[in-house]
mmCIF file of C-alpha atoms in Angstrom:
data_model
loop_
_atom_site.group_PDB
_atom_site.id
_atom_site.type_symbol
_atom_site.label_atom_id
_atom_site.label_comp_id
_atom_site.label_asym_id
_atom_site.label_seq_id
_atom_site.Cartn_x
_atom_site.Cartn_y
_atom_site.Cartn_z
ATOM 1 C CA MET R 920 0.137 -0.102 0.123
ATOM 2 C CA THR R 921 1.135 3.535 -0.423
ATOM 3 C CA LEU R 922 0.863 6.390 2.201
ATOM 4 C CA LYS R 923 -1.762 7.980 0.064
ATOM 5 C CA SER R 924 -4.149 5.513 0.937
ATOM 6 C CA VAL R 925 -4.656 7.148 4.516
ATOM 7 C CA PRO R 926 -7.001 9.973 4.282
ATOM 8 C CA LYS R 927 -6.100 13.589 4.976
ATOM 9 C CA ILE R 928 -2.446 12.810 5.168
ATOM 10 C CA LYS R 929 -0.098 15.657 4.054
ATOM 11 C CA HIS R 930 3.328 15.788 2.506
ATOM 12 C CA THR R 931 3.263 12.533 1.020
ATOM 13 C CA GLU R 932 5.669 13.923 -1.642
ATOM 14 C CA SER R 933 8.304 15.191 0.713
ATOM 15 C CA ASP R 934 10.215 11.828 0.736
ATOM 16 C CA ASN R 935 10.469 12.316 4.566
ATOM 17 C CA PHE R 936 9.686 9.127 7.026
ATOM 18 C CA PHE R 937 6.165 9.153 8.114
ATOM 19 C CA LEU R 938 5.329 9.781 11.799
ATOM 20 C CA LEU R 939 2.549 8.397 14.337
ATOM 21 C CA ALA R 940 2.764 10.701 17.270
ATOM 22 C CA GLY R 941 0.518 11.893 20.244
ATOM 23 C CA PRO R 942 -0.022 10.702 23.922
ATOM 24 C CA CYS R 943 -0.013 7.287 25.366
ATOM 25 C CA ALA R 944 -3.796 7.487 25.946
ATOM 26 C CA ILE R 945 -6.642 10.178 25.545
ATOM 27 C CA GLU R 946 -7.040 12.005 28.762
ATOM 28 C CA SER R 947 -9.395 14.816 27.836
ATOM 29 C CA GLU R 948 -10.466 16.894 24.741
ATOM 30 C CA GLU R 949 -8.033 19.762 25.862
ATOM 31 C CA MET R 950 -4.833 17.669 26.189
ATOM 32 C CA ALA R 951 -5.455 16.101 22.853
ATOM 33 C CA LEU R 952 -6.168 19.306 20.943
ATOM 34 C CA ARG R 953 -3.256 20.798 22.501
ATOM 35 C CA ILE R 954 -0.809 18.020 21.608
ATOM 36 C CA ALA R 955 -2.083 17.504 18.068
ATOM 37 C CA GLU R 956 -1.830 21.113 17.269
ATOM 38 C CA ARG R 957 1.875 21.479 18.503
ATOM 39 C CA ILE R 958 2.770 18.200 16.719
ATOM 40 C CA LEU R 959 0.976 19.409 13.251
ATOM 41 C CA ASN R 960 2.786 22.864 13.476
ATOM 42 C CA ILE R 961 6.315 20.797 13.652
ATOM 43 C CA THR R 962 5.136 18.350 10.862
ATOM 44 C CA ASN R 963 4.231 21.044 8.626
ATOM 45 C CA LYS R 964 7.099 23.038 8.768
ATOM 46 C CA LEU R 965 9.398 19.862 8.441
ATOM 47 C CA GLU R 966 7.002 18.408 5.504
ATOM 48 C CA ILE R 967 6.702 15.221 7.633
ATOM 49 C CA PRO R 968 3.370 12.999 7.101
ATOM 50 C CA PHE R 969 1.789 12.931 10.102
ATOM 51 C CA ILE R 970 -0.912 10.685 11.915
ATOM 52 C CA PHE R 971 -2.141 11.714 15.475
ATOM 53 C CA LYS R 972 -1.890 8.555 17.838
ATOM 54 C CA GLY R 973 -3.988 8.136 20.979
ATOM 55 C CA SER R 974 -5.513 5.238 22.550
ATOM 56 C CA PHE R 975 -9.065 5.486 23.213
ATOM 57 C CA LYS R 976 -8.725 2.706 25.972
ATOM 58 C CA LYS R 977 -5.453 0.912 27.659
ATOM 59 C CA ALA R 978 -6.872 -2.622 28.252
ATOM 60 C CA ASN R 979 -3.366 -4.247 29.077
ATOM 61 C CA ARG R 980 -2.560 -2.648 32.275
ATOM 62 C CA SER R 981 -0.274 -4.315 34.894
ATOM 63 C CA ARG R 982 -2.673 -3.143 37.832
ATOM 64 C CA ILE R 983 -6.212 -3.205 38.066
ATOM 65 C CA ASP R 984 -5.974 0.498 39.473
ATOM 66 C CA SER R 985 -4.310 1.673 36.726
ATOM 67 C CA PHE R 986 -5.466 4.299 34.311
ATOM 68 C CA ILE R 987 -7.712 2.739 31.533
ATOM 69 C CA GLY R 988 -9.612 5.434 29.694
ATOM 70 C CA ILE R 989 -12.173 8.144 30.023
ATOM 71 C CA GLY R 990 -14.768 6.175 28.538
ATOM 72 C CA ASP R 991 -14.594 4.555 24.936
ATOM 73 C CA GLU R 992 -17.199 6.612 23.021
ATOM 74 C CA LYS R 993 -16.093 9.987 24.726
ATOM 75 C CA ALA R 994 -12.175 9.008 23.616
ATOM 76 C CA LEU R 995 -13.256 7.901 20.265
ATOM 77 C CA LYS R 996 -15.220 11.369 19.848
ATOM 78 C CA ILE R 997 -12.180 13.230 20.658
ATOM 79 C CA LEU R 998 -10.003 11.314 18.248
ATOM 80 C CA LYS R 999 -12.702 12.392 15.874
ATOM 81 C CA LYS R 1000 -12.837 16.015 16.695
ATOM 82 C CA VAL R 1001 -8.858 15.923 16.663
ATOM 83 C CA SER R 1002 -9.043 14.584 12.847
ATOM 84 C CA ASP R 1003 -11.944 17.176 11.902
ATOM 85 C CA THR R 1004 -10.324 20.138 13.613
ATOM 86 C CA PHE R 1005 -6.963 19.817 12.000
ATOM 87 C CA ASP R 1006 -7.719 18.022 9.029
ATOM 88 C CA ILE R 1007 -5.168 15.336 9.881
ATOM 89 C CA PRO R 1008 -5.740 11.254 10.111
ATOM 90 C CA THR R 1009 -5.721 9.435 13.495
ATOM 91 C CA VAL R 1010 -4.872 5.979 14.790
ATOM 92 C CA THR R 1011 -5.967 3.973 17.884
ATOM 93 C CA ASP R 1012 -5.356 0.632 19.076
ATOM 94 C CA ILE R 1013 -8.198 -1.877 19.513
ATOM 95 C CA HIS R 1014 -8.305 -5.066 21.932
ATOM 96 C CA GLU R 1015 -11.501 -6.946 21.152
ATOM 97 C CA VAL R 1016 -13.455 -7.705 17.927
ATOM 98 C CA ALA R 1017 -16.107 -5.630 18.715
ATOM 99 C CA ASP R 1018 -13.653 -2.600 18.979
ATOM 100 C CA ALA R 1019 -12.801 -3.046 15.209
ATOM 101 C CA ASN R 1020 -16.005 -1.845 13.803
ATOM 102 C CA MET R 1021 -16.890 0.946 16.773
ATOM 103 C CA ALA R 1022 -13.074 2.437 16.269
ATOM 104 C CA ALA R 1023 -13.304 2.404 12.557
ATOM 105 C CA ASP R 1024 -16.338 5.244 12.721
ATOM 106 C CA PHE R 1025 -13.922 7.332 14.145
ATOM 107 C CA VAL R 1026 -10.497 6.863 13.083
ATOM 108 C CA ASP R 1027 -8.251 6.126 10.060
ATOM 109 C CA VAL R 1028 -6.113 3.417 11.113
ATOM 110 C CA LEU R 1029 -6.415 0.532 13.465
ATOM 111 C CA GLN R 1030 -3.666 -0.485 15.367
ATOM 112 C CA ILE R 1031 -3.310 -3.892 16.890
ATOM 113 C CA PRO R 1032 -1.289 -4.310 20.227
ATOM 114 C CA ALA R 1033 1.680 -6.332 20.300
ATOM 115 C CA PHE R 1034 0.596 -8.720 23.078
ATOM 116 C CA LEU R 1035 -2.471 -9.352 20.527
ATOM 117 C CA VAL R 1036 -0.992 -9.356 17.190
ATOM 118 C CA ARG R 1037 -1.418 -13.248 17.023
ATOM 119 C CA GLN R 1038 -5.242 -13.107 17.720
ATOM 120 C CA THR R 1039 -6.366 -14.195 14.547
ATOM 121 C CA ASP R 1040 -10.129 -13.016 14.816
ATOM 122 C CA LEU R 1041 -8.867 -9.381 16.140
ATOM 123 C CA VAL R 1042 -6.715 -9.028 13.072
ATOM 124 C CA VAL R 1043 -9.239 -10.232 10.659
ATOM 125 C CA ALA R 1044 -12.002 -7.874 12.099
ATOM 126 C CA ALA R 1045 -9.605 -5.071 11.791
ATOM 127 C CA ALA R 1046 -8.917 -5.829 8.125
ATOM 128 C CA GLN R 1047 -12.392 -6.419 7.419
ATOM 129 C CA THR R 1048 -13.332 -2.685 8.157
ATOM 130 C CA GLY R 1049 -11.233 -1.467 5.188
ATOM 131 C CA LYS R 1050 -9.022 0.803 7.367
ATOM 132 C CA VAL R 1051 -5.214 0.725 7.444
ATOM 133 C CA VAL R 1052 -4.082 -2.049 9.913
ATOM 134 C CA ASN R 1053 -0.745 -1.508 11.892
ATOM 135 C CA LEU R 1054 0.400 -4.440 13.341
ATOM 136 C CA LYS R 1055 2.932 -4.115 16.591
ATOM 137 C CA LYS R 1056 5.295 -6.934 16.560
ATOM 138 C CA GLY R 1057 5.174 -8.912 19.634
ATOM 139 C CA GLN R 1058 7.894 -8.562 22.143
ATOM 140 C CA PHE R 1059 7.964 -12.390 21.949
ATOM 141 C CA MET R 1060 7.902 -12.715 18.055
ATOM 142 C CA SER R 1061 10.748 -12.941 15.463
ATOM 143 C CA PRO R 1062 10.646 -10.491 12.659
ATOM 144 C CA GLU R 1063 10.269 -13.268 10.219
ATOM 145 C CA SER R 1064 6.845 -14.344 11.726
ATOM 146 C CA MET R 1065 5.450 -11.023 11.130
ATOM 147 C CA LYS R 1066 4.903 -12.059 7.443
ATOM 148 C CA HIS R 1067 2.113 -14.379 8.966
ATOM 149 C CA ALA R 1068 0.465 -11.250 10.520
ATOM 150 C CA VAL R 1069 0.627 -9.504 7.453
ATOM 151 C CA GLN R 1070 -0.771 -12.518 5.453
ATOM 152 C CA LYS R 1071 -3.757 -12.575 7.653
ATOM 153 C CA VAL R 1072 -4.744 -8.928 6.698
ATOM 154 C CA LYS R 1073 -4.432 -10.085 2.963
ATOM 155 C CA ASP R 1074 -6.162 -13.088 3.295
ATOM 156 C CA SER R 1075 -8.973 -10.758 4.703
ATOM 157 C CA GLY R 1076 -9.250 -9.099 1.509
ATOM 158 C CA SER R 1077 -7.252 -6.081 2.378
ATOM 159 C CA THR R 1078 -3.566 -4.806 1.268
ATOM 160 C CA LYS R 1079 -3.509 -2.067 3.791
ATOM 161 C CA ALA R 1080 -1.008 -3.460 6.519
ATOM 162 C CA TRP R 1081 1.871 -1.861 8.193
ATOM 163 C CA ILE R 1082 4.284 -3.528 10.775
ATOM 164 C CA THR R 1083 5.643 -1.796 13.918
ATOM 165 C CA ASP R 1084 8.510 -2.952 15.665
ATOM 166 C CA ARG R 1085 8.360 -2.086 19.540
ATOM 167 C CA GLY R 1086 11.515 -4.139 20.715
ATOM 168 C CA THR R 1087 12.207 -7.323 22.098
ATOM 169 C CA MET R 1088 12.181 -8.858 25.461
ATOM 170 C CA PHE R 1089 15.713 -9.004 27.015
ATOM 171 C CA GLY R 1090 15.286 -10.683 30.239
ATOM 172 C CA TYR R 1091 12.512 -9.785 32.386
ATOM 173 C CA GLN R 1092 12.629 -6.103 32.785
ATOM 174 C CA ASP R 1093 14.433 -4.615 29.619
ATOM 175 C CA MET R 1094 13.783 -4.385 25.716
ATOM 176 C CA ILE R 1095 16.059 -4.177 22.766
ATOM 177 C CA VAL R 1096 15.739 -3.290 19.221
ATOM 178 C CA ASP R 1097 17.184 -5.751 16.791
ATOM 179 C CA PHE R 1098 17.844 -3.489 13.776
ATOM 180 C CA ARG R 1099 18.223 -6.779 11.670
ATOM 181 C CA GLY R 1100 14.657 -7.152 11.741
ATOM 182 C CA ILE R 1101 13.925 -3.853 9.929
ATOM 183 C CA PRO R 1102 15.041 -5.091 6.370
ATOM 184 C CA THR R 1103 13.270 -8.391 6.929
ATOM 185 C CA MET R 1104 9.845 -6.679 7.995
ATOM 186 C CA ARG R 1105 10.030 -4.263 5.237
ATOM 187 C CA GLU R 1106 9.600 -7.097 2.759
ATOM 188 C CA TYR R 1107 6.438 -7.794 3.994
ATOM 189 C CA ALA R 1108 5.067 -4.423 4.642
ATOM 190 C CA PRO R 1109 5.894 -0.744 5.262
ATOM 191 C CA THR R 1110 7.679 -0.963 8.663
ATOM 192 C CA ILE R 1111 7.475 1.708 11.619
ATOM 193 C CA LEU R 1112 9.936 1.700 14.470
ATOM 194 C CA ASP R 1113 7.983 2.474 17.630
ATOM 195 C CA VAL R 1114 10.801 4.464 19.555
ATOM 196 C CA THR R 1115 9.272 5.165 22.854
ATOM 197 C CA HIS R 1116 7.994 1.656 23.674
ATOM 198 C CA SER R 1117 11.078 0.153 22.629
ATOM 199 C CA LEU R 1118 12.480 1.966 25.634
ATOM 200 C CA GLN R 1119 10.215 0.545 28.185
ATOM 201 C CA GLN R 1120 11.264 -1.402 31.216
ATOM 202 C CA PRO R 1121 8.332 -3.555 31.729
ATOM 203 C CA ASN R 1122 7.506 -5.956 34.860
ATOM 204 C CA GLN R 1123 8.696 -3.286 37.626
ATOM 205 C CA SER R 1124 7.917 -4.536 41.159
ATOM 206 C CA ALA R 1125 5.788 -1.547 41.761
ATOM 207 C CA GLY R 1126 3.417 -2.720 38.901
ATOM 208 C CA VAL R 1127 4.342 0.532 37.090
ATOM 209 C CA THR R 1128 6.255 0.571 33.618
ATOM 210 C CA GLY R 1129 9.637 2.049 33.649
ATOM 211 C CA GLY R 1130 11.645 3.473 30.754
ATOM 212 C CA ARG R 1131 14.416 5.408 29.292
ATOM 213 C CA PRO R 1132 13.374 8.596 27.622
ATOM 214 C CA ASP R 1133 17.069 9.634 27.453
ATOM 215 C CA MET R 1134 17.608 7.201 24.598
ATOM 216 C CA ILE R 1135 14.768 8.262 22.314
ATOM 217 C CA GLU R 1136 17.000 10.106 19.920
ATOM 218 C CA THR R 1137 19.770 7.176 20.011
ATOM 219 C CA ILE R 1138 17.218 4.790 18.839
ATOM 220 C CA ALA R 1139 15.386 6.880 16.498
ATOM 221 C CA ARG R 1140 18.411 7.944 14.917
ATOM 222 C CA ALA R 1141 19.438 4.240 14.327
ATOM 223 C CA GLY R 1142 16.147 3.731 12.771
ATOM 224 C CA ILE R 1143 16.183 6.098 10.325
ATOM 225 C CA VAL R 1144 19.773 5.192 9.346
ATOM 226 C CA ASN R 1145 18.129 1.587 8.798
ATOM 227 C CA HIS R 1146 15.718 2.944 6.430
ATOM 228 C CA VAL R 1147 12.399 2.511 8.280
ATOM 229 C CA ASP R 1148 9.200 4.069 6.746
ATOM 230 C CA GLY R 1149 7.924 5.559 9.595
ATOM 231 C CA LEU R 1150 8.468 6.480 13.298
ATOM 232 C CA PHE R 1151 6.203 5.973 16.359
ATOM 233 C CA ILE R 1152 6.563 8.435 19.359
ATOM 234 C CA GLU R 1153 4.543 8.708 22.283
ATOM 235 C CA THR R 1154 4.679 12.478 23.575
ATOM 236 C CA HIS R 1155 3.004 14.575 26.150
ATOM 237 C CA PHE R 1156 3.679 18.168 27.619
ATOM 238 C CA ASP R 1157 3.906 17.000 30.949
ATOM 239 C CA PRO R 1158 5.104 13.107 30.822
ATOM 240 C CA ALA R 1159 5.747 13.023 34.545
ATOM 241 C CA ASN R 1160 1.693 13.306 35.038
ATOM 242 C CA ALA R 1161 0.605 11.548 32.198
ATOM 243 C CA LYS R 1162 -1.809 9.064 33.232
ATOM 244 C CA SER R 1163 -0.465 5.947 31.208
ATOM 245 C CA ASP R 1164 3.372 5.220 29.827
ATOM 246 C CA GLY R 1165 4.765 8.758 31.099
ATOM 247 C CA ALA R 1166 8.179 7.132 31.992
ATOM 248 C CA ASN R 1167 8.887 6.278 28.223
ATOM 249 C CA MET R 1168 7.429 9.360 26.573
ATOM 250 C CA LEU R 1169 9.183 12.287 24.958
ATOM 251 C CA HIS R 1170 8.309 15.794 26.360
ATOM 252 C CA LEU R 1171 6.515 17.680 23.762
ATOM 253 C CA ASP R 1172 9.246 20.469 24.000
ATOM 254 C CA ASN R 1173 11.706 18.286 22.825
ATOM 255 C CA LEU R 1174 9.985 16.916 19.563
ATOM 256 C CA GLU R 1175 10.959 19.748 17.114
ATOM 257 C CA LYS R 1176 14.656 19.354 17.671
ATOM 258 C CA LEU R 1177 14.588 15.620 17.342
ATOM 259 C CA LEU R 1178 12.602 15.618 14.175
ATOM 260 C CA THR R 1179 14.674 18.157 12.635
ATOM 261 C CA ASN R 1180 17.788 16.287 13.557
ATOM 262 C CA LEU R 1181 16.038 12.914 11.940
ATOM 263 C CA VAL R 1182 14.998 14.750 8.709
ATOM 264 C CA ALA R 1183 18.711 15.629 8.508
ATOM 265 C CA ILE R 1184 19.672 12.124 8.788
ATOM 266 C CA ARG R 1185 17.154 10.694 6.476
ATOM 267 C CA LYS R 1186 18.340 13.235 3.834
ATOM 268 C CA THR R 1187 21.838 12.316 4.189
ATOM 269 C CA VAL R 1188 20.999 8.504 4.058
ATOM 270 C CA GLN R 1189 18.657 9.208 0.971
ATOM 271 C CA SER R 1190 21.779 10.872 -0.560
ATOM 272 C CA LEU R 1191 24.308 7.839 -0.348
#
């Protein structure tokens, strides 16, 4: 599939990587609009194709008292308002078969979480909506195994599949990115590097995932050098007080410098 298949996406002729970015979860309308507007201004300036990301529900939390969401329909309506207000596409993750058609009425890309990418019914339901399906590689899966997830989308009558690498488990409490997998997965579908989730440190004794946001630029640079088609970055204006995944999110104030550097690296790599 081509990037032009995504409704409302801009700057597809710029030869830049594309960007899925936004908060981990939709916390309120005000925060979603504030973050989306800031990212849009930056990506317009740098001519980066941009899709706003926000989870309408967080179903795979470590603890039962962790933030799950503000209500499914309420959060999905906020995503739709972001799209309508700024004329940009949006992406959200789904967790159950019933979520597919519900979310498809509000967003342009449906994302399959890494823990659920082998759930055939979920992948098929997402593909049958006709939306782009972003398949996050399981932390427990090899790059080669992702061809089967992509094939499930194709066998469901769609060619609109992406793969996102979000790191591989290293021991019990760390993640690594094996960049050897990028060219392998690009043979199956456009491939995105999830920079921020790749820096998670899960399974902490407190039941709250840690992270290494200081390594965001290091991982993102390596992804660009290794020809990823897109980047996935969670960002927030106050990560310390974000309701989900604040430990590995990029502060919104640091996004423009990061993307400026990455665009420059991309141009250099493309010229070689």
